[in-house]
């Protein structure tokens, strides 16, 4: 049962690396696949929100941030700041 988890972890790393280089479209593609596997994963939802925010798609970003906020508002110290950015 370890293999799928390892594959997801590798994809998450790839998405993070793409974000570091500002390749948000690549990251969005990867997080989209990850979220199909684990739609309630807070990390994936949060990172997807960050990608959309950095791609100037605030409405889409807010959708993902809201999901994280609804499940666990204190999980990410920067969440409220990110949501405020998305509301602008």
Short mmCIF file of N, CA and C in Angstrom, two decimals, residues 40 42-43 46 64-84:
data_model
loop_
_atom_site.label_atom_id
_atom_site.label_comp_id
_atom_site.label_asym_id
_atom_site.label_seq_id
_atom_site.Cartn_x
_atom_site.Cartn_y
_atom_site.Cartn_z
N UNK A 40 -9.80 15.99 -0.27
CA UNK A 40 -9.86 16.68 1.02
C UNK A 40 -8.49 16.96 1.63
N UNK A 42 -5.67 18.90 2.76
CA UNK A 42 -5.56 20.34 3.01
C UNK A 42 -4.31 20.94 2.38
N UNK A 43 -3.21 20.21 2.42
CA UNK A 43 -1.96 20.70 1.82
C UNK A 43 -2.16 20.96 0.32
N UNK A 46 -4.45 23.94 -0.22
CA UNK A 46 -3.78 25.20 0.11
C UNK A 46 -2.81 25.59 -1.02
N UNK A 64 -10.25 27.29 -3.15
CA UNK A 64 -9.38 26.31 -2.48
C UNK A 64 -9.04 26.76 -1.06
N UNK A 65 -8.76 28.04 -0.88
CA UNK A 65 -8.47 28.55 0.47
C UNK A 65 -9.68 28.35 1.38
N UNK A 66 -10.88 28.58 0.83
CA UNK A 66 -12.11 28.45 1.62
C UNK A 66 -12.29 27.01 2.10
N UNK A 67 -11.96 26.06 1.24
CA UNK A 67 -12.08 24.66 1.61
C UNK A 67 -11.16 24.34 2.80
N UNK A 68 -9.93 24.85 2.75
CA UNK A 68 -8.99 24.63 3.85
C UNK A 68 -9.51 25.31 5.11
N UNK A 69 -9.97 26.55 4.95
CA UNK A 69 -10.47 27.32 6.09
C UNK A 69 -11.65 26.61 6.76
N UNK A 70 -12.56 26.09 5.95
CA UNK A 70 -13.74 25.41 6.49
C UNK A 70 -13.37 24.16 7.29
N UNK A 71 -12.33 23.48 6.87
CA UNK A 71 -11.94 22.24 7.54
C UNK A 71 -11.03 22.48 8.75
N UNK A 72 -10.10 23.44 8.60
CA UNK A 72 -9.15 23.69 9.69
C UNK A 72 -8.55 25.08 9.55
N UNK A 73 -9.24 26.10 10.08
CA UNK A 73 -8.80 27.49 9.87
C UNK A 73 -7.42 27.81 10.45
N UNK A 74 -6.95 27.00 11.40
CA UNK A 74 -5.66 27.34 12.02
C UNK A 74 -4.50 26.50 11.49
N UNK A 75 -4.75 25.67 10.48
CA UNK A 75 -3.69 24.79 9.96
C UNK A 75 -2.52 25.58 9.37
N UNK A 76 -2.82 26.67 8.66
CA UNK A 76 -1.78 27.48 8.03
C UNK A 76 -1.84 28.90 8.57
N UNK A 77 -0.76 29.34 9.22
CA UNK A 77 -0.75 30.70 9.78
C UNK A 77 -0.98 31.78 8.71
N UNK A 78 -0.60 31.50 7.47
CA UNK A 78 -0.72 32.50 6.40
C UNK A 78 -2.08 32.44 5.68
N UNK A 79 -2.95 31.50 6.07
CA UNK A 79 -4.20 31.30 5.34
C UNK A 79 -5.06 32.55 5.27
N UNK A 80 -5.26 33.22 6.41
CA UNK A 80 -6.13 34.40 6.41
C UNK A 80 -5.54 35.52 5.54
N UNK A 81 -4.22 35.65 5.58
CA UNK A 81 -3.55 36.65 4.73
C UNK A 81 -3.79 36.31 3.26
N UNK A 82 -3.62 35.04 2.90
CA UNK A 82 -3.82 34.61 1.51
C UNK A 82 -5.26 34.86 1.08
N UNK A 83 -6.21 34.57 1.97
CA UNK A 83 -7.62 34.78 1.64
C UNK A 83 -7.89 36.28 1.43
N UNK A 84 -7.27 37.10 2.26
CA UNK A 84 -7.44 38.56 2.12
C UNK A 84 -6.90 39.01 0.77
#
